[in-house]
Coordinates of C-alpha atoms in Angstrom, one line a residue:
Chain A
M1 CA 67.1 129.2 105.3
G2 CA 69.7 128.6 108.0
T3 CA 70.8 125.4 109.5
V4 CA 69.5 124.6 113.0
L5 CA 72.0 121.9 113.8
T6 CA 74.9 120.0 112.2
A7 CA 76.2 116.6 113.1
K8 CA 79.9 116.0 112.2
N9 CA 81.0 112.4 112.4
L10 CA 78.9 112.1 115.5
S11 CA 78.9 109.0 117.8
Y12 CA 77.3 108.0 121.0
A13 CA 78.3 105.2 123.4
Y14 CA 77.2 103.6 126.6
D15 CA 80.0 102.5 128.9
G16 CA 82.4 102.3 125.9
E17 CA 80.0 100.3 123.8
T18 CA 79.0 102.2 120.7
A19 CA 75.3 102.8 120.3
V20 CA 75.5 104.7 117.0
E21 CA 78.4 106.1 115.1
G22 CA 79.6 108.2 112.2
L23 CA 76.5 110.4 111.8
R24 CA 76.8 113.2 109.3
F25 CA 73.7 115.3 108.7
E26 CA 72.3 118.7 109.0
V27 CA 68.8 120.0 109.8
V28 CA 67.7 123.2 108.1
S29 CA 65.3 125.6 109.7
G30 CA 61.7 124.7 108.9
D31 CA 62.6 121.1 108.2
Y32 CA 60.5 118.1 109.2
L33 CA 63.0 115.3 109.9
C34 CA 62.0 111.8 110.7
I35 CA 64.5 109.5 112.3
I36 CA 63.7 105.9 111.6
G37 CA 65.2 102.5 112.2
E38 CA 64.5 99.3 114.1
N39 CA 64.7 98.8 117.8
G40 CA 68.2 99.2 119.1
S41 CA 69.3 101.1 116.0
G42 CA 70.4 104.1 118.1
K43 CA 67.3 106.3 117.4
S44 CA 66.6 107.1 121.1
T45 CA 70.3 107.5 121.9
L46 CA 70.6 110.1 119.1
L47 CA 67.5 111.9 120.4
K48 CA 69.0 112.1 123.9
G49 CA 72.1 113.5 122.3
L50 CA 70.1 116.1 120.4
L51 CA 68.4 117.1 123.7
R52 CA 71.9 117.4 125.2
L53 CA 71.1 114.8 127.8
K54 CA 73.9 112.7 126.5
Q55 CA 77.4 113.8 125.5
P56 CA 78.9 112.5 122.2
S57 CA 81.6 109.9 122.5
A58 CA 83.2 111.2 119.3
G59 CA 82.5 113.9 116.6
E60 CA 80.6 117.0 117.1
L61 CA 77.0 118.3 117.3
L62 CA 76.8 122.0 116.5
F63 CA 73.8 124.1 117.2
E64 CA 73.7 127.1 114.9
D65 CA 73.4 130.7 116.3
G66 CA 73.6 129.4 119.9
L67 CA 70.3 127.5 120.2
K68 CA 70.0 127.1 124.0
P69 CA 68.3 124.1 125.7
N70 CA 65.5 126.4 126.9
E71 CA 64.6 127.1 123.2
I72 CA 63.9 123.5 122.5
G73 CA 60.5 121.8 122.8
Y74 CA 60.3 118.1 123.6
L75 CA 57.6 115.5 123.6
P76 CA 58.9 112.6 125.6
Q77 CA 57.6 109.1 125.8
Q78 CA 55.3 108.8 128.8
T79 CA 56.6 107.2 132.0
S80 CA 54.5 105.0 134.2
A81 CA 54.8 107.4 137.1
Q82 CA 53.0 110.1 135.0
K83 CA 49.9 107.9 134.4
D84 CA 48.5 108.5 137.8
F85 CA 50.1 111.9 138.5
P86 CA 47.7 114.4 140.1
A87 CA 47.9 117.5 138.1
S88 CA 45.5 119.6 136.0
C89 CA 46.2 119.8 132.3
F90 CA 46.8 123.6 132.6
E91 CA 49.5 123.0 135.2
V92 CA 51.2 120.5 132.9
V93 CA 51.0 122.8 129.9
L94 CA 52.2 125.8 131.8
S95 CA 55.2 123.9 133.1
G96 CA 56.6 124.0 129.5
F97 CA 57.7 127.6 130.3
C98 CA 59.7 126.4 133.3
G99 CA 63.1 126.5 131.6
Q100 CA 62.6 130.1 130.5
R101 CA 61.9 131.5 134.0
G102 CA 65.5 131.2 135.2
I103 CA 65.4 131.7 139.0
L104 CA 62.1 133.6 139.0
P105 CA 59.4 131.8 140.9
F106 CA 56.1 132.4 139.1
Y107 CA 54.7 132.5 135.6
T108 CA 53.7 135.7 134.0
A109 CA 50.2 136.6 132.7
R110 CA 51.6 136.5 129.1
Q111 CA 52.9 133.0 129.6
K112 CA 49.5 131.9 131.0
R113 CA 47.9 133.4 127.9
A114 CA 50.4 131.7 125.6
A115 CA 49.7 128.4 127.3
R116 CA 46.0 128.8 126.7
E117 CA 46.6 129.7 123.0
N118 CA 48.7 126.6 122.6
M119 CA 46.0 124.5 124.0
E120 CA 43.4 126.1 121.6
R121 CA 45.7 125.4 118.7
L122 CA 45.7 121.7 119.6
D123 CA 41.9 121.7 120.3
C124 CA 42.4 120.7 123.9
A125 CA 41.5 124.0 125.6
N126 CA 38.4 122.4 127.0
L127 CA 40.6 119.9 129.0
S128 CA 42.3 122.8 130.8
R129 CA 40.7 122.1 134.2
R130 CA 40.6 118.3 133.9
G131 CA 42.9 116.0 135.8
Y132 CA 45.8 114.8 133.6
R133 CA 45.5 111.2 134.9
D134 CA 41.8 111.0 133.9
L135 CA 42.5 111.6 130.2
S136 CA 42.8 109.1 127.4
G137 CA 46.2 108.4 125.9
G138 CA 45.5 110.6 122.9
Q139 CA 44.3 113.5 125.0
Q140 CA 47.4 113.2 127.3
Q141 CA 49.7 113.3 124.2
R142 CA 47.9 116.5 123.1
I143 CA 48.5 118.1 126.5
L144 CA 52.2 117.1 126.4
L145 CA 52.5 118.5 122.9
A146 CA 50.9 121.8 124.0
R147 CA 53.5 121.9 126.8
A148 CA 56.3 121.3 124.3
L149 CA 55.0 124.2 122.2
C150 CA 55.3 126.4 125.3
A151 CA 58.9 125.5 125.6
T152 CA 60.0 126.4 122.0
K153 CA 59.6 128.8 119.1
R154 CA 62.2 127.1 116.9
L155 CA 62.8 123.3 117.4
L156 CA 60.5 120.5 118.4
L157 CA 61.7 117.0 119.2
L158 CA 59.2 114.2 119.3
D159 CA 60.0 110.7 120.7
E160 CA 57.7 108.0 119.3
P161 CA 54.7 110.3 119.7
M162 CA 52.2 107.8 118.4
A163 CA 53.2 104.8 120.6
G164 CA 50.1 103.2 122.0
L165 CA 47.6 105.4 120.3
D166 CA 44.7 104.2 118.1
P167 CA 44.9 104.9 114.3
L168 CA 42.3 107.7 114.2
V169 CA 44.0 109.6 117.0
T170 CA 47.4 109.0 115.4
Q171 CA 46.2 110.5 112.1
D172 CA 44.9 113.5 113.9
L173 CA 48.1 114.1 115.8
Y174 CA 50.2 113.7 112.6
K175 CA 48.1 116.4 110.9
Q176 CA 48.5 118.7 113.9
I177 CA 52.3 118.3 113.9
A178 CA 52.4 119.0 110.2
D179 CA 50.3 122.1 110.8
I180 CA 52.7 123.3 113.5
N181 CA 55.6 122.7 111.1
R182 CA 53.9 124.7 108.3
D183 CA 52.1 127.5 110.2
L184 CA 54.5 128.2 113.0
G185 CA 57.6 127.4 111.0
L186 CA 58.9 125.2 113.7
T187 CA 61.6 122.7 112.8
I188 CA 60.5 119.2 113.7
I189 CA 62.6 116.2 114.5
M190 CA 60.6 113.0 115.1
V191 CA 61.8 109.6 116.1
S192 CA 59.3 107.0 114.9
H193 CA 59.0 103.4 113.9
D194 CA 55.6 104.0 112.2
V195 CA 57.5 104.4 108.9
K196 CA 54.5 104.3 106.6
T197 CA 52.7 107.4 108.0
A198 CA 55.9 109.2 108.7
M199 CA 56.7 109.1 105.0
Q200 CA 53.5 111.1 104.2
Y201 CA 54.6 114.0 106.4
A202 CA 58.3 114.1 106.8
K203 CA 60.4 116.2 104.4
T204 CA 63.7 114.5 105.3
I205 CA 64.6 111.0 106.4
L206 CA 67.4 109.8 108.6
H207 CA 67.6 106.0 108.6
L208 CA 69.8 104.5 111.3
K209 CA 71.1 101.0 112.0
K210 CA 74.0 101.6 114.5
E211 CA 75.2 103.9 111.7
Q212 CA 73.8 106.2 109.1
L213 CA 72.1 104.1 106.3
F214 CA 70.5 107.1 104.6
F215 CA 70.1 110.8 105.0
G216 CA 68.1 112.9 102.5
A217 CA 64.8 114.0 101.1
T218 CA 61.8 111.6 101.6
Q219 CA 61.2 111.2 97.9
T220 CA 64.9 110.2 97.3
Y221 CA 64.7 107.8 100.2
L222 CA 61.6 106.0 98.7
E223 CA 63.5 105.5 95.5
S224 CA 66.7 104.4 97.2
D225 CA 67.7 100.8 97.8
V226 CA 67.6 101.2 101.6
G227 CA 64.2 102.8 101.4
K228 CA 62.7 100.2 99.1
Q229 CA 64.1 97.4 101.2
F230 CA 63.0 98.8 104.6
F231 CA 59.7 100.1 103.3
G232 CA 59.0 96.9 101.4
G233 CA 59.5 95.0 104.6
A234 CA 57.5 97.3 106.8
A235 CA 54.5 97.7 104.4
Chain B
M1 CA 30.7 116.5 177.7
I2 CA 32.1 118.9 175.0
A3 CA 32.7 121.4 177.8
D4 CA 34.7 118.8 179.6
I5 CA 36.9 118.1 176.6
W6 CA 37.3 121.9 176.1
T7 CA 38.5 122.4 179.7
T8 CA 41.0 119.6 179.3
I9 CA 42.3 121.0 176.1
V10 CA 42.7 124.5 177.7
E11 CA 44.4 122.8 180.7
M12 CA 46.7 120.9 178.3
L13 CA 47.7 124.2 176.6
D14 CA 49.0 125.5 179.9
Y15 CA 52.0 123.2 179.8
T16 CA 55.1 124.8 178.3
F17 CA 56.3 121.5 176.8
I18 CA 53.0 121.1 175.0
Q19 CA 53.1 124.6 173.7
R20 CA 56.6 124.0 172.4
A21 CA 55.6 120.7 170.9
L22 CA 52.7 122.2 169.2
V23 CA 54.7 125.1 167.6
V24 CA 57.4 122.9 166.3
G25 CA 55.1 120.0 165.4
L26 CA 52.8 122.2 163.4
L27 CA 55.6 123.7 161.4
V28 CA 57.3 120.4 160.8
S29 CA 53.9 118.9 159.8
V30 CA 53.4 121.6 157.1
C31 CA 57.0 121.3 155.8
A32 CA 56.9 117.5 155.7
S33 CA 53.6 117.3 153.9
L34 CA 54.6 119.8 151.2
L35 CA 57.8 118.0 150.5
G36 CA 56.1 114.7 150.8
V37 CA 53.9 115.3 147.7
S38 CA 57.0 115.6 145.5
L39 CA 58.9 112.8 147.2
V40 CA 56.0 110.3 147.0
L41 CA 55.3 111.2 143.3
K42 CA 59.0 110.8 142.5
R43 CA 59.1 107.4 144.2
Y44 CA 61.6 108.8 146.7
A45 CA 59.5 108.2 149.8
M46 CA 62.1 105.8 151.1
I47 CA 64.6 108.6 151.3
G48 CA 62.7 110.1 154.2
E49 CA 62.8 106.7 156.0
G50 CA 66.6 106.4 155.4
L51 CA 67.2 109.9 156.6
S52 CA 65.4 109.5 159.8
H53 CA 67.6 106.5 160.7
V54 CA 70.7 108.5 159.9
G55 CA 69.2 111.1 162.2
F56 CA 68.9 108.5 165.0
G57 CA 72.6 107.6 164.6
S58 CA 73.7 111.3 164.6
L59 CA 71.5 112.0 167.7
A60 CA 73.1 109.2 169.6
I61 CA 76.6 110.6 168.7
A62 CA 75.6 114.1 169.6
T63 CA 74.4 112.9 173.0
A64 CA 77.6 110.9 173.5
L65 CA 79.6 114.0 172.8
N66 CA 77.4 116.1 175.0
A67 CA 76.8 118.4 172.0
A68 CA 73.6 120.2 171.0
P69 CA 71.5 117.5 169.2
L70 CA 70.1 119.6 166.4
Q71 CA 73.3 121.4 165.5
V72 CA 75.1 118.1 165.1
S73 CA 72.4 116.1 163.4
I74 CA 71.3 118.6 160.7
P75 CA 74.6 118.7 158.8
I76 CA 75.0 114.9 159.0
V77 CA 71.5 114.3 157.8
V78 CA 71.8 116.9 155.0
L79 CA 75.0 115.1 153.8
A80 CA 73.2 111.8 153.9
A81 CA 70.4 113.3 151.9
F82 CA 72.7 114.3 149.1
L83 CA 74.3 110.9 149.1
L84 CA 71.0 109.1 149.0
L85 CA 69.8 111.3 146.2
R86 CA 72.9 110.6 144.2
I87 CA 72.5 106.9 144.7
S88 CA 68.8 106.9 143.7
E89 CA 69.5 108.9 140.6
N90 CA 72.4 106.9 139.4
G91 CA 70.7 103.6 138.5
K92 CA 73.8 101.4 138.8
I93 CA 73.3 100.6 142.5
K94 CA 69.7 99.8 143.3
G95 CA 68.4 102.9 145.1
D96 CA 66.2 101.0 147.6
A97 CA 68.9 98.6 148.5
A98 CA 71.3 101.4 149.1
I99 CA 68.8 103.1 151.4
A100 CA 68.3 99.9 153.3
I101 CA 72.1 99.6 153.8
I102 CA 72.4 103.2 155.0
S103 CA 69.4 103.1 157.4
S104 CA 70.4 99.9 159.1
S105 CA 74.1 101.0 159.3
S106 CA 73.1 104.2 161.0
L107 CA 70.7 102.4 163.4
A108 CA 73.5 100.0 164.3
I109 CA 76.0 102.8 164.9
G110 CA 73.5 104.7 167.0
V111 CA 72.6 101.7 169.1
V112 CA 76.3 100.9 169.8
V113 CA 77.1 104.5 170.7
V114 CA 74.1 104.7 173.1
S115 CA 74.9 101.4 174.7
Q116 CA 78.5 102.5 175.3
T117 CA 77.6 105.8 176.8
T118 CA 74.3 106.2 178.6
G119 CA 73.3 102.5 178.3
M120 CA 70.2 101.2 176.7
N121 CA 67.7 103.2 178.7
T122 CA 64.7 105.4 178.1
D123 CA 66.9 107.6 175.8
V124 CA 66.9 105.0 173.1
C125 CA 63.2 104.6 173.5
N126 CA 62.7 108.3 173.2
Y127 CA 64.9 108.6 170.1
L128 CA 63.1 105.7 168.3
F129 CA 59.6 106.5 169.2
G130 CA 59.7 110.2 170.1
S131 CA 59.0 112.2 173.2
I132 CA 56.8 115.3 173.5
L133 CA 59.2 116.6 176.2
A134 CA 62.1 116.7 173.8
M135 CA 62.1 120.4 172.8
S136 CA 64.1 122.9 174.7
R137 CA 63.5 126.7 174.3
S138 CA 66.5 127.1 172.0
D139 CA 65.4 124.1 170.0
V140 CA 62.1 125.9 169.4
Y141 CA 63.8 129.1 168.1
L142 CA 66.0 127.1 165.8
S143 CA 63.1 125.0 164.6
V144 CA 60.9 128.0 163.8
A145 CA 63.7 129.8 161.9
L146 CA 64.5 126.7 159.9
A147 CA 60.9 125.9 159.2
I148 CA 60.4 129.4 157.8
V149 CA 63.4 128.9 155.6
V150 CA 62.0 125.6 154.3
L151 CA 58.5 127.1 153.7
T152 CA 60.0 130.1 151.8
L153 CA 62.2 128.0 149.6
F154 CA 59.3 125.7 148.9
V155 CA 57.1 128.5 147.7
V156 CA 59.8 130.2 145.7
F157 CA 60.8 126.9 143.9
Y158 CA 57.2 125.5 143.8
Q159 CA 56.9 125.7 140.0
K160 CA 60.3 124.2 139.4
I161 CA 59.6 121.4 141.9
F162 CA 56.4 120.7 140.0
A163 CA 58.1 120.6 136.6
V164 CA 60.9 118.4 137.9
T165 CA 58.5 116.0 139.7
F166 CA 56.2 115.7 136.8
D167 CA 58.8 115.1 134.1
E168 CA 62.4 115.3 135.0
N169 CA 63.7 114.6 131.5
F170 CA 61.5 117.2 129.9
A171 CA 62.6 119.8 132.4
K172 CA 66.2 118.9 132.0
A173 CA 66.0 119.0 128.1
T174 CA 64.3 122.4 128.2
G175 CA 67.0 124.0 130.3
V176 CA 65.9 123.5 133.9
K177 CA 68.7 122.7 136.3
T178 CA 67.0 119.6 137.6
S179 CA 69.8 118.2 139.7
F180 CA 69.9 121.5 141.6
Y181 CA 66.2 121.4 142.4
S182 CA 66.4 117.7 143.4
M183 CA 69.1 118.8 145.8
V184 CA 67.0 121.5 147.1
V185 CA 64.2 119.1 147.9
A186 CA 66.6 116.6 149.5
F187 CA 68.1 119.4 151.6
L188 CA 64.7 120.7 152.8
T189 CA 63.6 117.1 153.6
A190 CA 66.7 116.5 155.6
I191 CA 66.1 119.6 157.7
T192 CA 62.4 118.9 158.2
I193 CA 63.1 115.3 159.3
T194 CA 65.7 116.2 161.7
L195 CA 63.5 118.9 163.3
G196 CA 60.6 116.6 163.7
M197 CA 62.5 113.5 164.6
R198 CA 62.9 113.9 168.4
M199 CA 59.2 114.6 168.9
M200 CA 57.8 112.0 166.4
G201 CA 60.6 109.4 166.8
A202 CA 63.1 108.2 164.3
L203 CA 60.9 105.2 163.3
L204 CA 57.8 107.3 162.9
I205 CA 58.8 110.6 161.4
S206 CA 58.7 109.5 157.8
S207 CA 55.0 108.9 158.1
L208 CA 54.6 112.7 158.3
V209 CA 56.2 112.8 154.8
V210 CA 54.2 110.0 153.2
F211 CA 50.7 109.9 154.7
P212 CA 49.3 113.4 154.1
A213 CA 50.5 113.3 150.5
L214 CA 48.9 109.9 149.8
S215 CA 45.7 110.9 151.5
S216 CA 45.3 114.1 149.6
M217 CA 46.1 112.3 146.3
R218 CA 43.0 110.2 146.8
I219 CA 40.7 113.2 146.6
C220 CA 42.5 116.0 144.7
K221 CA 43.2 116.2 141.0
K222 CA 45.4 119.3 140.7
F223 CA 48.9 119.4 141.9
R224 CA 48.3 122.7 143.7
S225 CA 45.2 121.4 145.5
V226 CA 47.1 118.1 146.4
T227 CA 49.8 120.2 148.0
I228 CA 47.5 122.5 149.9
C229 CA 45.3 119.7 151.0
A230 CA 48.2 117.7 152.2
A231 CA 49.3 120.5 154.4
I232 CA 45.8 120.9 155.9
I233 CA 45.5 117.2 156.5
S234 CA 48.9 117.1 158.1
V235 CA 48.1 120.0 160.5
L236 CA 44.8 118.6 161.5
C237 CA 46.1 115.1 162.1
F238 CA 48.9 116.5 164.2
V239 CA 46.6 118.6 166.4
I240 CA 44.1 115.7 166.8
G241 CA 47.0 113.3 167.5
V242 CA 48.5 115.5 170.2
I243 CA 45.1 115.9 171.9
M244 CA 44.5 112.2 171.7
S245 CA 47.9 111.4 173.2
Y246 CA 47.1 113.8 176.1
F247 CA 43.7 112.2 176.7
Y248 CA 44.7 108.6 176.5
V249 CA 48.3 109.0 177.7
I250 CA 49.9 107.4 174.7
P251 CA 53.2 108.5 172.9
T252 CA 52.6 111.6 170.7
G253 CA 54.4 110.3 167.6
A254 CA 52.4 107.0 167.5
S255 CA 49.2 108.8 168.2
V256 CA 49.7 111.3 165.3
V257 CA 50.5 108.4 163.0
L258 CA 47.3 106.6 164.0
V259 CA 45.2 109.6 163.1
N260 CA 47.0 109.8 159.8
I261 CA 46.2 106.2 159.1
A262 CA 42.6 106.7 159.9
V263 CA 42.4 109.7 157.5
F264 CA 44.1 107.8 154.8
V265 CA 41.7 104.9 155.1
L266 CA 38.8 107.3 155.1
F267 CA 40.0 109.1 151.9
W268 CA 40.7 105.8 150.3
I269 CA 37.2 104.6 150.8
L270 CA 35.8 107.9 149.6
R271 CA 37.8 107.6 146.4
F272 CA 36.8 104.0 146.0
L273 CA 33.1 104.9 146.3
S274 CA 33.3 107.9 143.9
V275 CA 35.1 105.7 141.3
Q276 CA 32.4 103.1 141.7
S277 CA 29.6 105.6 141.3
K278 CA 31.2 107.1 138.2
K279 CA 31.5 103.6 136.7
R280 CA 27.8 103.0 137.5
A281 CA 26.9 106.3 135.9
N282 CA 28.9 105.5 132.8
K283 CA 27.2 102.1 132.5
K284 CA 23.8 103.8 132.8
K285 CA 24.7 106.2 130.0
E286 CA 25.8 103.2 127.8
V287 CA 22.5 101.5 128.4
I288 CA 20.5 104.6 127.5
S289 CA 22.4 105.3 124.4

């Protein structure tokens, strides 16, 4: 199994103020990494870095065998502007292919078919013609996940995917993400503060608090001091 | 009665200036409404307002220099569009405040230039509120050519514009050159506004950008239908507005805006009623189950 990305002494800063520093970790292909930590611990900053929306202030972030941005899938947190955006679900899902089209104006029949397949995989094919703004939060998240699947075959980044969803929907979505990881062999990196459930699914944990407190297998984390302390507090 | 109206419309179409105004106005209406959907959804509607004021300033300068108005205004307004976009994207200076500064500065410059050259006469009034007599033959040719460029680029970049409008961060993270496409939208908006400004008036042109998009969002669910519907609404409102302005002898720009307001209110009521009836249907379902 190859590595997907390697962080070497990686740091990020806003206007000279360090957000997170000294990160050393690597993500292997097929991994399910969960990045945890309290608010302001640098999770979101690191995610921006991984998406290459933000440049490191020190250190290096290496993508193996030239993983390009248009091979990455991303499930962002929803913005308020999207909540009343007039678009059909199919339009939203299909837009996941946008980065792969280069300058070409329209989507191919194959991409449309793939978009439908991704919606079927996530049990949301029936929503295809519905308006995105008329859906429940859980349904919207599923549509955005289908869009992320269109954008990638290798690496999927998720930013607090369960924020604001009710427990049943959350469980369902976790299962589906685990299925994607297992069946499609997609590498998953998830930022979450729902530590308890994350532990059930994640293979690897990266715990941040302005710096790297822990990086390693989930089981090791649960037995470590950091893990016991954080998990004890959260549970 | 209807025959009377018809003969008046035919008579109206005999005038060259009305023919010109219709050709340019229809093209500008379509362009403005298409771009408007993206601008409104991105919360960039004020950019249109700012650009039209910059357009006023540059028109005044062009007149003072005795230069061709469109040829001078278009590059200035395009530059202003890039500047405004930069300011709106970079969160450090508040975007709306920056737009307010730029619009009022250009208005002030325009007014000073006009008062020093031709004096505060009907010219100023025409620039601010539009005049149907504004288009010369060469203006029409230039407008048609530019409008075709705007429409072609919009169709070619349609999918990208959708992706960037819906979710800029996602688009950027997955390898779409978002700043390039934002620039394209700003560039096309600048051209459209400058073309339509002299007929509609600097103070009124941005309504062509905002109203059709808002109206069509009341009733359409898909992005594509919102876009197409906005273009249709815009064209119809323009034609009705021009006819009304001829019948009642009112300024064209204002008349077109009034029709747009009426359509917006109508669609808003339609949406309100449909939401209400849906709510009632849901309640009934609850009661039954």
